[in-house]
CSV table of C-alpha atoms and ligand atoms in Angstrom, one decimal:
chain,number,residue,atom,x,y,z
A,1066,UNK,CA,-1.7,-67.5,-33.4
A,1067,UNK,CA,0.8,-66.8,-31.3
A,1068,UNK,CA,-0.6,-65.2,-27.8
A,1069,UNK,CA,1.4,-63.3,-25.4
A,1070,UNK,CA,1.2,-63.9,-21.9
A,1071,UNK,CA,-1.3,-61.8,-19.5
A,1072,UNK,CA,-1.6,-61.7,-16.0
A,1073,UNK,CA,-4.4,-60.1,-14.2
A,1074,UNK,CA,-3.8,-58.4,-10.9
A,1075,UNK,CA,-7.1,-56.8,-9.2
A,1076,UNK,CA,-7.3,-53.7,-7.2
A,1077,UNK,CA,-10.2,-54.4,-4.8
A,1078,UNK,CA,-10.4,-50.8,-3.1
A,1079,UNK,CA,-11.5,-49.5,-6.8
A,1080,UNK,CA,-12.8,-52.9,-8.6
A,1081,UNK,CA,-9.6,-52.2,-10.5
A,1082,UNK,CA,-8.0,-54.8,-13.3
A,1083,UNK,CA,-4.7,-53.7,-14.2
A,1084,UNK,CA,-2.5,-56.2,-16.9
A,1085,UNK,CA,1.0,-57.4,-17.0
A,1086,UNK,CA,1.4,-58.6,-20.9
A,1087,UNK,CA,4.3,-59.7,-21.5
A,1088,UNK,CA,6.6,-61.5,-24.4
A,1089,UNK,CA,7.6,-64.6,-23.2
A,1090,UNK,CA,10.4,-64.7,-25.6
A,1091,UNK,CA,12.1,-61.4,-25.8
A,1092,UNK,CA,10.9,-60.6,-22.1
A,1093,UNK,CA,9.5,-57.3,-22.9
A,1094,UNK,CA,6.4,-56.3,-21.2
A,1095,UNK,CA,3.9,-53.7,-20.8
A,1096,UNK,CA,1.6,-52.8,-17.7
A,1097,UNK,CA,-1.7,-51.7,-18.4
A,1098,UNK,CA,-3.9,-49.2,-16.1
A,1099,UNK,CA,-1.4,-49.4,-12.8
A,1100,UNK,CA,-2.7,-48.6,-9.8
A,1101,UNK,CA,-1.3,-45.9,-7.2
A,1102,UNK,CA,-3.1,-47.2,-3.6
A,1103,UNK,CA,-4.6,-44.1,-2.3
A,1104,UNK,CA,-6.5,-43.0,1.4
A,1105,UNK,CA,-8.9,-39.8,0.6
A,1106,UNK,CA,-9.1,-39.4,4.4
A,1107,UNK,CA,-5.4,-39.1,4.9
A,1108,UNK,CA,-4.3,-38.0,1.7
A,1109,UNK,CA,-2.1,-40.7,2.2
A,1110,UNK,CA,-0.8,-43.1,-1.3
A,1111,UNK,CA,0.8,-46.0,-1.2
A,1112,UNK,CA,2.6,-48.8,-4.0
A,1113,UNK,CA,1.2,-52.3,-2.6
A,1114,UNK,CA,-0.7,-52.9,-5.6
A,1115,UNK,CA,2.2,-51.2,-8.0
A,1116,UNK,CA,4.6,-53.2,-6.1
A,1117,UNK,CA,2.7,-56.9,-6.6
A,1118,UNK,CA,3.0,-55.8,-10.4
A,1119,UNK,CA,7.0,-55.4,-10.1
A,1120,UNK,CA,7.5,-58.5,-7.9
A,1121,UNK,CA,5.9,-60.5,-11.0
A,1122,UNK,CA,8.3,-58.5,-13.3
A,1123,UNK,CA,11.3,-59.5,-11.2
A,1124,UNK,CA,10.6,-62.7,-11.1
A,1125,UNK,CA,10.0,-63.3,-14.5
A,1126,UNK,CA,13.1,-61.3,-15.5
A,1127,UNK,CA,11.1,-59.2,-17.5
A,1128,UNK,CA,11.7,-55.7,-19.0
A,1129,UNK,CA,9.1,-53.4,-18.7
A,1130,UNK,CA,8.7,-51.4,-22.4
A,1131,UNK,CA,5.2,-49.7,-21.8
A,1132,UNK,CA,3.4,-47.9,-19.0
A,1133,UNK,CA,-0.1,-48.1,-20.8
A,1134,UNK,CA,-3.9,-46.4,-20.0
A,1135,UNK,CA,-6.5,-46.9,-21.9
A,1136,UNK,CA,-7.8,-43.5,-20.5
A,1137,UNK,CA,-7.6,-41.1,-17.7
A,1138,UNK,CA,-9.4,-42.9,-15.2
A,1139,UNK,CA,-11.5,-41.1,-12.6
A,1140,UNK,CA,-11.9,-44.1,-10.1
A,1141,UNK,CA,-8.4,-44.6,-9.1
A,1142,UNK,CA,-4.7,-42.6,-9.3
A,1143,UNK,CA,-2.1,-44.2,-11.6
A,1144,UNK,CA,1.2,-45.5,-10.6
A,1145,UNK,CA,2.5,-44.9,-13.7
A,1146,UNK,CA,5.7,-42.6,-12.3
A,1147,UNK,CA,6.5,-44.7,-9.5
A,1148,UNK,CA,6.5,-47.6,-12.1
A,1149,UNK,CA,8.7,-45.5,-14.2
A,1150,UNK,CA,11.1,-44.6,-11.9
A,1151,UNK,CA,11.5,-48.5,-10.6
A,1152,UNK,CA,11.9,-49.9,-13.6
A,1153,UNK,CA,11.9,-47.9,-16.6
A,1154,UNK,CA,9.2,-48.0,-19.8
A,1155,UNK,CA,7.5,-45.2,-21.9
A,1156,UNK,CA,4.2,-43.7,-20.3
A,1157,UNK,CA,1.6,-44.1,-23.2
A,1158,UNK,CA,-2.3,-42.5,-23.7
A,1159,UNK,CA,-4.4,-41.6,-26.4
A,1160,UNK,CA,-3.9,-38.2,-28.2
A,1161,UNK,CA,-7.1,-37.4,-27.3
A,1162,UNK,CA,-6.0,-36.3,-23.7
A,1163,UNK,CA,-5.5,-32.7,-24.8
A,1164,UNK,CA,-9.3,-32.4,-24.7
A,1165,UNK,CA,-9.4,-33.6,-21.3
A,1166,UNK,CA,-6.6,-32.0,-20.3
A,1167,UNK,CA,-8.4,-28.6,-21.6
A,1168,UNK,CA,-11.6,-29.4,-19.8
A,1169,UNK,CA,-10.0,-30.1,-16.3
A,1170,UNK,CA,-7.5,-27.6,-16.3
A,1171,UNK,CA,-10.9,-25.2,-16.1
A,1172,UNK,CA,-12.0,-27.1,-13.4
A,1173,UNK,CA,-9.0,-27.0,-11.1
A,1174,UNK,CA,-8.1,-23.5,-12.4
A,1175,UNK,CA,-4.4,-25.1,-12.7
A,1176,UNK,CA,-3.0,-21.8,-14.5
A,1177,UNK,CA,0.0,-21.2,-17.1
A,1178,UNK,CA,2.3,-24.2,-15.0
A,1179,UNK,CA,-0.1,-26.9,-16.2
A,1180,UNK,CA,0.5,-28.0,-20.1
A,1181,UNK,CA,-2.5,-29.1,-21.9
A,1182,UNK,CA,-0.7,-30.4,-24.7
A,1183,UNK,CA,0.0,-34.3,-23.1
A,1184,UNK,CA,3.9,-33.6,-23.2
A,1185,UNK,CA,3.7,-35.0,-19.3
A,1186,UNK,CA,3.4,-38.7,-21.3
A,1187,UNK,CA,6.2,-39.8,-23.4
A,1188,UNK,CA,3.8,-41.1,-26.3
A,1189,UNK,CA,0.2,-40.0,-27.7
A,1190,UNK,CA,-1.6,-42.5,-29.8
A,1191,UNK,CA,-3.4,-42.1,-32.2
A,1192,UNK,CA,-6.5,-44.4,-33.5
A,1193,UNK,CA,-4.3,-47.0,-36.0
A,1194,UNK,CA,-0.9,-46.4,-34.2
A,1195,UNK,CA,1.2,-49.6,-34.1
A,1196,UNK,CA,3.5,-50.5,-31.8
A,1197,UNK,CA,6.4,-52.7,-30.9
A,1198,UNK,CA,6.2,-55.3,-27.8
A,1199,UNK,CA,8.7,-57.9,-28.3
A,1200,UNK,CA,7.6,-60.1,-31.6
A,1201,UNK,CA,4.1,-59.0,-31.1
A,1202,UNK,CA,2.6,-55.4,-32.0
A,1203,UNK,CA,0.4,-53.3,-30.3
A,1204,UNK,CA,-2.5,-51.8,-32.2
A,1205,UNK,CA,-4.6,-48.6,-31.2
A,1206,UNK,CA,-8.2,-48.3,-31.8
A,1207,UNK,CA,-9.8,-44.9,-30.4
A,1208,UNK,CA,-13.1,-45.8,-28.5
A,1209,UNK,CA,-14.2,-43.0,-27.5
A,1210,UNK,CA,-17.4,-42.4,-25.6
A,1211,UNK,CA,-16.9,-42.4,-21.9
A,1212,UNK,CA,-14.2,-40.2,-22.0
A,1213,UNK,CA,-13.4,-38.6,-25.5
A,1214,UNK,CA,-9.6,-40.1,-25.0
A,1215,UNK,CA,-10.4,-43.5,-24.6
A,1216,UNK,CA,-8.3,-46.1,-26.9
A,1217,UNK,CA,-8.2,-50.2,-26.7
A,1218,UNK,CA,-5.1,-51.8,-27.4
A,1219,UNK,CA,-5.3,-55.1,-28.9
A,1220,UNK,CA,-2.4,-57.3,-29.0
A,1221,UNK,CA,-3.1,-60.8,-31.0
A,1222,UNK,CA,-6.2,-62.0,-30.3
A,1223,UNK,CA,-6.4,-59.8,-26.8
A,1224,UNK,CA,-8.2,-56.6,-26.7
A,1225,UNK,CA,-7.7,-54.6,-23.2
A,1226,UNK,CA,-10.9,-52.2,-24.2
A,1227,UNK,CA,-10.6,-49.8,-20.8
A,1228,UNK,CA,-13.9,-48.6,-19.8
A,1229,UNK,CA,-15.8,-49.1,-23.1
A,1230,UNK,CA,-17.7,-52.1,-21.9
A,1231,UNK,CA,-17.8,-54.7,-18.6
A,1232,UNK,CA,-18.1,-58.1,-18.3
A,1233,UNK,CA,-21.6,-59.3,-20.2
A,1234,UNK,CA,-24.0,-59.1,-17.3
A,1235,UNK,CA,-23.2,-55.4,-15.8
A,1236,UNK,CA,-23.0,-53.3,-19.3
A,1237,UNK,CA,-20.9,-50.6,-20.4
A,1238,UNK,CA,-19.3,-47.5,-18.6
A,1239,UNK,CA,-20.9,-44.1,-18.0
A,1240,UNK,CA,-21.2,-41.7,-20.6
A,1241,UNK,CA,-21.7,-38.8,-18.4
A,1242,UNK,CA,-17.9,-37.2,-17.5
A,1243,UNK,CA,-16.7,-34.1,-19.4
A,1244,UNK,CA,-16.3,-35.0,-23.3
A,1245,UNK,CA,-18.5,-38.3,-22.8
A,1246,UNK,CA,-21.3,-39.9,-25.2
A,1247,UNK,CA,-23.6,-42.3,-25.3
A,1248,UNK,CA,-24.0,-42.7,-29.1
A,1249,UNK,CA,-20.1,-41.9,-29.5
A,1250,UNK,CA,-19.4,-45.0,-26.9
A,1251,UNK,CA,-22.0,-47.2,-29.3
A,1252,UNK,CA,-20.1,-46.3,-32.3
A,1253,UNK,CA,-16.7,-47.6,-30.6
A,1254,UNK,CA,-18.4,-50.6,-29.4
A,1255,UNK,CA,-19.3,-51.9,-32.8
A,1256,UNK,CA,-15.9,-51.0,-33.5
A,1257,UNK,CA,-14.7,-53.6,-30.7
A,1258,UNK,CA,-17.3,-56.3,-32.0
A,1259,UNK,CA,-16.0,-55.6,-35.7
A,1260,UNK,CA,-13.3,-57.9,-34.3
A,1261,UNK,CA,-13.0,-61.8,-35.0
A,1262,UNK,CA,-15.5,-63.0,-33.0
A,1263,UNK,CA,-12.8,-65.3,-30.8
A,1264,UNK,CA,-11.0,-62.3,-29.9
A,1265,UNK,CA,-10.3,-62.6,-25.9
A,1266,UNK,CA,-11.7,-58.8,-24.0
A,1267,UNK,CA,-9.9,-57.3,-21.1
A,1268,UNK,CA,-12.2,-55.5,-18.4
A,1269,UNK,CA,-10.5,-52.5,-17.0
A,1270,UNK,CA,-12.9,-52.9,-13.9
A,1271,UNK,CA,-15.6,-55.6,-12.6
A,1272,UNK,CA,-18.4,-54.5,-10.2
A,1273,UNK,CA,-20.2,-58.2,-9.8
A,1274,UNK,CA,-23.4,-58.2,-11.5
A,1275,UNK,CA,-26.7,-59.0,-9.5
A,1276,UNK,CA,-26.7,-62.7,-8.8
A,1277,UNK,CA,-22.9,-63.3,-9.3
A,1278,UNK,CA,-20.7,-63.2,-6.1
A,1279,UNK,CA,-16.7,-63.6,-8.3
A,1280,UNK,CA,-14.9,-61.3,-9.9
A,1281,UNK,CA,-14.5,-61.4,-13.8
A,1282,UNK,CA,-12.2,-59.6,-16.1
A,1283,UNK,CA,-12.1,-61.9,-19.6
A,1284,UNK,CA,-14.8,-62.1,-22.0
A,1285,UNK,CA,-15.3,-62.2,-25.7
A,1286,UNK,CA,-16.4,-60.7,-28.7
A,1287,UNK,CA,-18.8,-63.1,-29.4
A,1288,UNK,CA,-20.1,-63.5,-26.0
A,1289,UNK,CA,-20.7,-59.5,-25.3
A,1290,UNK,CA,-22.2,-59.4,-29.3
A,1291,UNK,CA,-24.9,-62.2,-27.4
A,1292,UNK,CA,-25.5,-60.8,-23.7
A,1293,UNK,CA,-24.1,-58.1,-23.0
A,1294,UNK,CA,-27.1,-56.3,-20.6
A,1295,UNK,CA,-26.6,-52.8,-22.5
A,1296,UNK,CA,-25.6,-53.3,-26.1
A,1297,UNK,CA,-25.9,-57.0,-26.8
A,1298,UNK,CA,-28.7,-58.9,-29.1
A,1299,UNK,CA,-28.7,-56.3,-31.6
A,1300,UNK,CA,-30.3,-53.2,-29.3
A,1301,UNK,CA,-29.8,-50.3,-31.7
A,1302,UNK,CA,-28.1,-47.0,-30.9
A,1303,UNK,CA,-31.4,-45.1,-30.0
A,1304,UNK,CA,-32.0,-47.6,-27.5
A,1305,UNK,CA,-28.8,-47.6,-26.4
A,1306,UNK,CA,-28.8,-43.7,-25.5
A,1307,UNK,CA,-31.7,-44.0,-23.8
A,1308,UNK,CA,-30.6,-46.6,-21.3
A,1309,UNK,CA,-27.7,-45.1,-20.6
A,1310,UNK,CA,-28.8,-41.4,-20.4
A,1311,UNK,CA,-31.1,-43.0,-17.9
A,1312,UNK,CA,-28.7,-44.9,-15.7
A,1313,UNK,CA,-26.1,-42.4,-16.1
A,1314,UNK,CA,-29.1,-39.3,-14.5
A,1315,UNK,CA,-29.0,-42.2,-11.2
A,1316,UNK,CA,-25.2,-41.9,-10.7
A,1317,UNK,CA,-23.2,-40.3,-8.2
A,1318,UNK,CA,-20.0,-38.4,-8.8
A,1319,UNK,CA,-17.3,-41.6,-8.5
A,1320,UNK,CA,-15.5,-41.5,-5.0
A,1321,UNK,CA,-12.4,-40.4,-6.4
A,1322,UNK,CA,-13.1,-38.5,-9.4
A,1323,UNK,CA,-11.4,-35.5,-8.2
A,1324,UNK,CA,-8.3,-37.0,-6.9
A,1325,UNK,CA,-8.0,-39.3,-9.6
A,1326,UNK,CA,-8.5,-36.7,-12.6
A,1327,UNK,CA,-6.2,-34.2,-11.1
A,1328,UNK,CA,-3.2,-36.4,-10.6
A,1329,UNK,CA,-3.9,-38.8,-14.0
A,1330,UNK,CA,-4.3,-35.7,-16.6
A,1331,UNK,CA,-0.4,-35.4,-15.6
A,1332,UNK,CA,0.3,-39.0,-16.4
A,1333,UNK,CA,0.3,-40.0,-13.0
A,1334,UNK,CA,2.7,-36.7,-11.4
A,1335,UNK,CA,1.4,-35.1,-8.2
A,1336,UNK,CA,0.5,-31.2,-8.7
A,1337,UNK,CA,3.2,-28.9,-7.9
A,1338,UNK,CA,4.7,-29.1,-4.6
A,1339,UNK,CA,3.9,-25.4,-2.3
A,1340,UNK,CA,6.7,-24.1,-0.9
A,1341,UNK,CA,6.7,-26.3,1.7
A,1342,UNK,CA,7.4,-28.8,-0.2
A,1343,UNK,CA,3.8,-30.9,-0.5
A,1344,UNK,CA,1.8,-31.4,-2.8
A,1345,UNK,CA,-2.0,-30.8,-2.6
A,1346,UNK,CA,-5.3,-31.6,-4.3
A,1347,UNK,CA,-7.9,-29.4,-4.9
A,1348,UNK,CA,-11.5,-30.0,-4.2
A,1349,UNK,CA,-13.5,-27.1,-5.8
A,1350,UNK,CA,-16.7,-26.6,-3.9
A,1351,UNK,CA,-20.2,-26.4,-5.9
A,1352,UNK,CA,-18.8,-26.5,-9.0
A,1353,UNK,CA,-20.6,-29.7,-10.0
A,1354,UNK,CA,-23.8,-28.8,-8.7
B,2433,LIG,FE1,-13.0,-44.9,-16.4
């Protein structure tokens, strides 16, 4: 088969894998979950990660086609504009957005200026949607579960699966955001090991396991079908749910959540400026008690 070529770059502030896959033969790439460096304390951003990602595509003389998430990620802000606006490429999500798009536009009370119909990407996709990168296509599969939105793209024999699962020996995401479920995230799961069995897995994020002191980001079908700590050796959906109902009760709100959802439900776009010209987040107190 032919493969394309992926490169890994890892975000260490957020345990963050973001992908450079590219066609080696017509040059046409896509970057998958980009990075946008961010300070809470300052309120500062910043494009060193972004930037290590464009170096590669310089170098390569590549031509960046796609600006891809697998969902909107509430760990980290997306550099999706700022990659945009260097070097050009379509900002692509699943369709499902609207429905987080309608749940956090409550939550920030953004009013009538905030669209909740995902026009602030450039494409929706849908679960089946095929895509052009080069010689290979692109194929969407909705896995929904952690967020209702979430889609894997699988290109060859690579799946990038976002946040559906981790590398064999920490699990699978949280179920508990807005629009999450444990028995939904199951379902998509055994949609992902309905795959050949060879089929290489992308980790969106790795968090090093008890007992393991590298970071991973590749795995397989087969091998997350075998030992994967949450869904592997045949545990059944019931059991499922109740592990991760469980674990998910024990969790704190991620770091960023509130950053990181407000700026990637608008594909990466800072809220409005004031009229002084900057921008500012909104931090809505004892909502989420
Ligand atoms: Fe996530």
């Amino acid at each position: 088969m032919l493969k394309p070529q992926i490169q890994a770059f890892f975000e260490a502030e957020t345990f963050t894998y973001s992908y450079l896959v590219s066609d080696p033969q017509s040059k046409s790439c896509a970057i998958i979950d980009s990075v946008l460096d961010f300070d809470p304390a300052s309120g500062n951003t910043a494009t060193k990660s972004a930037d290590l990602i464009i170096a590669a595509i310089k170098e390569q003389n590549l031509q960046l086609e796609w600006i891809l998430e697998t969902h909107v990620h509430a760990d980290h802000l997306s550099a999706a504009p700022y990659l945009k606006a260097q070097l050009g490429g379509k900002i692509g999500i699943g369709a499902k957005i609207t429905q987080v798009q309608e749940v956090f536009a409550e939550v920030f009370n953004t009013g009538s200026s905030f669209a909740k119909d995902g026009s602030q990407f450039d494409q929706l996709f849908n679960d089946g949607d095929r895509f052009q990168l080069g010689q290979f296509q692109i194929q969407v599969m909705h896995t929904p579960g952690h967020t209702p939105a979430c889609i894997t793209y699988l290109i060859a024999d690579a799946a990038f699966v976002g946040d559906t699962l981790f590398m064999p020996d920490y699990g699978t995401a949280r179920c508990d955001f807005p629009g999450g479920d444990a028995a939904t995230l199951y379902q998509s799961i055994q949609k992902i090991f309905s795959l050949p069995a060879e089929t290489r897995l992308f980790m969106c994020h790795d968090y090093l396991a008890p007992g393991r002191d590298n970071y991973l980001n590749e795995t397989t079908v087969a091998e997350q079908q075998q030992e994967n700590v949450h869904v592997g050796a045949g545990r059944s959906e019931a059991d499922f749910v109740a592990l991760r109902t469980k674990r998910d009760a024990s969790l704190e709100m991620p770091r960023l959540i509130l950053p990181s959802v407000q700026v990637n439900m608008r594909a990466g776009q800072f809220p409005p400026a004031d009229d002084n010209g900057v921008s500012y987040l909104k931090l809505p107190l004892n909502l989420f008690k």
